[in-house]
Amino acid sequence: MNIPFENLSIHSGEKNTMDLQIIYDKIVKSNRGGWCCENNLLFSWVLKEMGYKFTILGGKVFNSQEQEFLPTDCHLINLVEIDGKQYLADVSFGVSCQIWHPLELISGKDQLQPQGVFRLINNGMKWVLEKTGRKQMVQDKAFANSSLVNKRLTKTLYSFILTPRDADHFQEMSDCLQTSPESLFMLKSICSLQTPTGFRALIGYTYSEVTFKEDSDLVDMKEIPECEIEALLREKFNLVLANKFTPKNNKADYCI
């Protein structure tokens, strides 16, 4: 929960990499976060060092606008074996869809976590992860119709198969996601951090604090002036960027 899901390097003139040593230095030594190819790859190294049996898998993220999965693996995840059972361990999806605890690889089982109910569905070789949350109660009505507010209680997140992958499998997609003008990560600057009661998120200039309640999520949103972005990243996310960061929130399918 101390490591943010973020793509701020892309909007700071830097390049994300699949080099584990560089990722380690960025996240551990420089106190940063990263996206899935960084956070989950580093986590796979942690699992290895701790002696767990694990497999790196590739996920195809669901595009809700097109109502289909992306054609290639763009989400790195880990499958971990514990006491003879397999669990999906994904520490880097961010915002309200971030898994807090490993999900047992069982089809159709509702797995309750503080942010909602996760469910894995098996369809032959393919597994699909979906999440059912609660209604979001936006405290400032000026943000009630914000595109960042989740209006779908049940969301399909991604699909995957159990074919083992390695870091090189994601290299081409990693390059594409930080160069293509159609990439979500090029269109939006994203930083989210899980907290004991919910999560925080800075999407472009919009800052959100979400608190998980029993039957709803309380959402406090506000716009942050550019001159206050640096201080907010330091105070709310414990992040200090080495280069100038330019927030971006172009139109794209993404919500908290």
JSON list of C-alpha atoms in Angstrom, two decimals, residues 52-53 80-87 104:
[
{"chain": "A", "resi": 52, "resn": "TYR", "atom": "CA", "xyz": [7.47, -18.61, -3.40]},
{"chain": "A", "resi": 53, "resn": "LYS", "atom": "CA", "xyz": [6.60, -20.59, -6.49]},
{"chain": "A", "resi": 80, "resn": "VAL", "atom": "CA", "xyz": [1.48, -17.56, -6.89]},
{"chain": "A", "resi": 81, "resn": "GLU", "atom": "CA", "xyz": [1.22, -21.02, -5.37]},
{"chain": "A", "resi": 82, "resn": "ILE", "atom": "CA", "xyz": [0.60, -21.16, -1.61]},
{"chain": "A", "resi": 83, "resn": "ASP", "atom": "CA", "xyz": [-0.01, -24.46, 0.20]},
{"chain": "A", "resi": 84, "resn": "GLY", "atom": "CA", "xyz": [-0.87, -26.17, -3.07]},
{"chain": "A", "resi": 85, "resn": "LYS", "atom": "CA", "xyz": [-3.42, -23.52, -4.13]},
{"chain": "A", "resi": 86, "resn": "GLN", "atom": "CA", "xyz": [-3.00, -20.95, -6.89]},
{"chain": "A", "resi": 87, "resn": "TYR", "atom": "CA", "xyz": [-3.65, -17.25, -6.32]},
{"chain": "A", "resi": 104, "resn": "GLU", "atom": "CA", "xyz": [-7.79, -17.70, -5.19]}
]
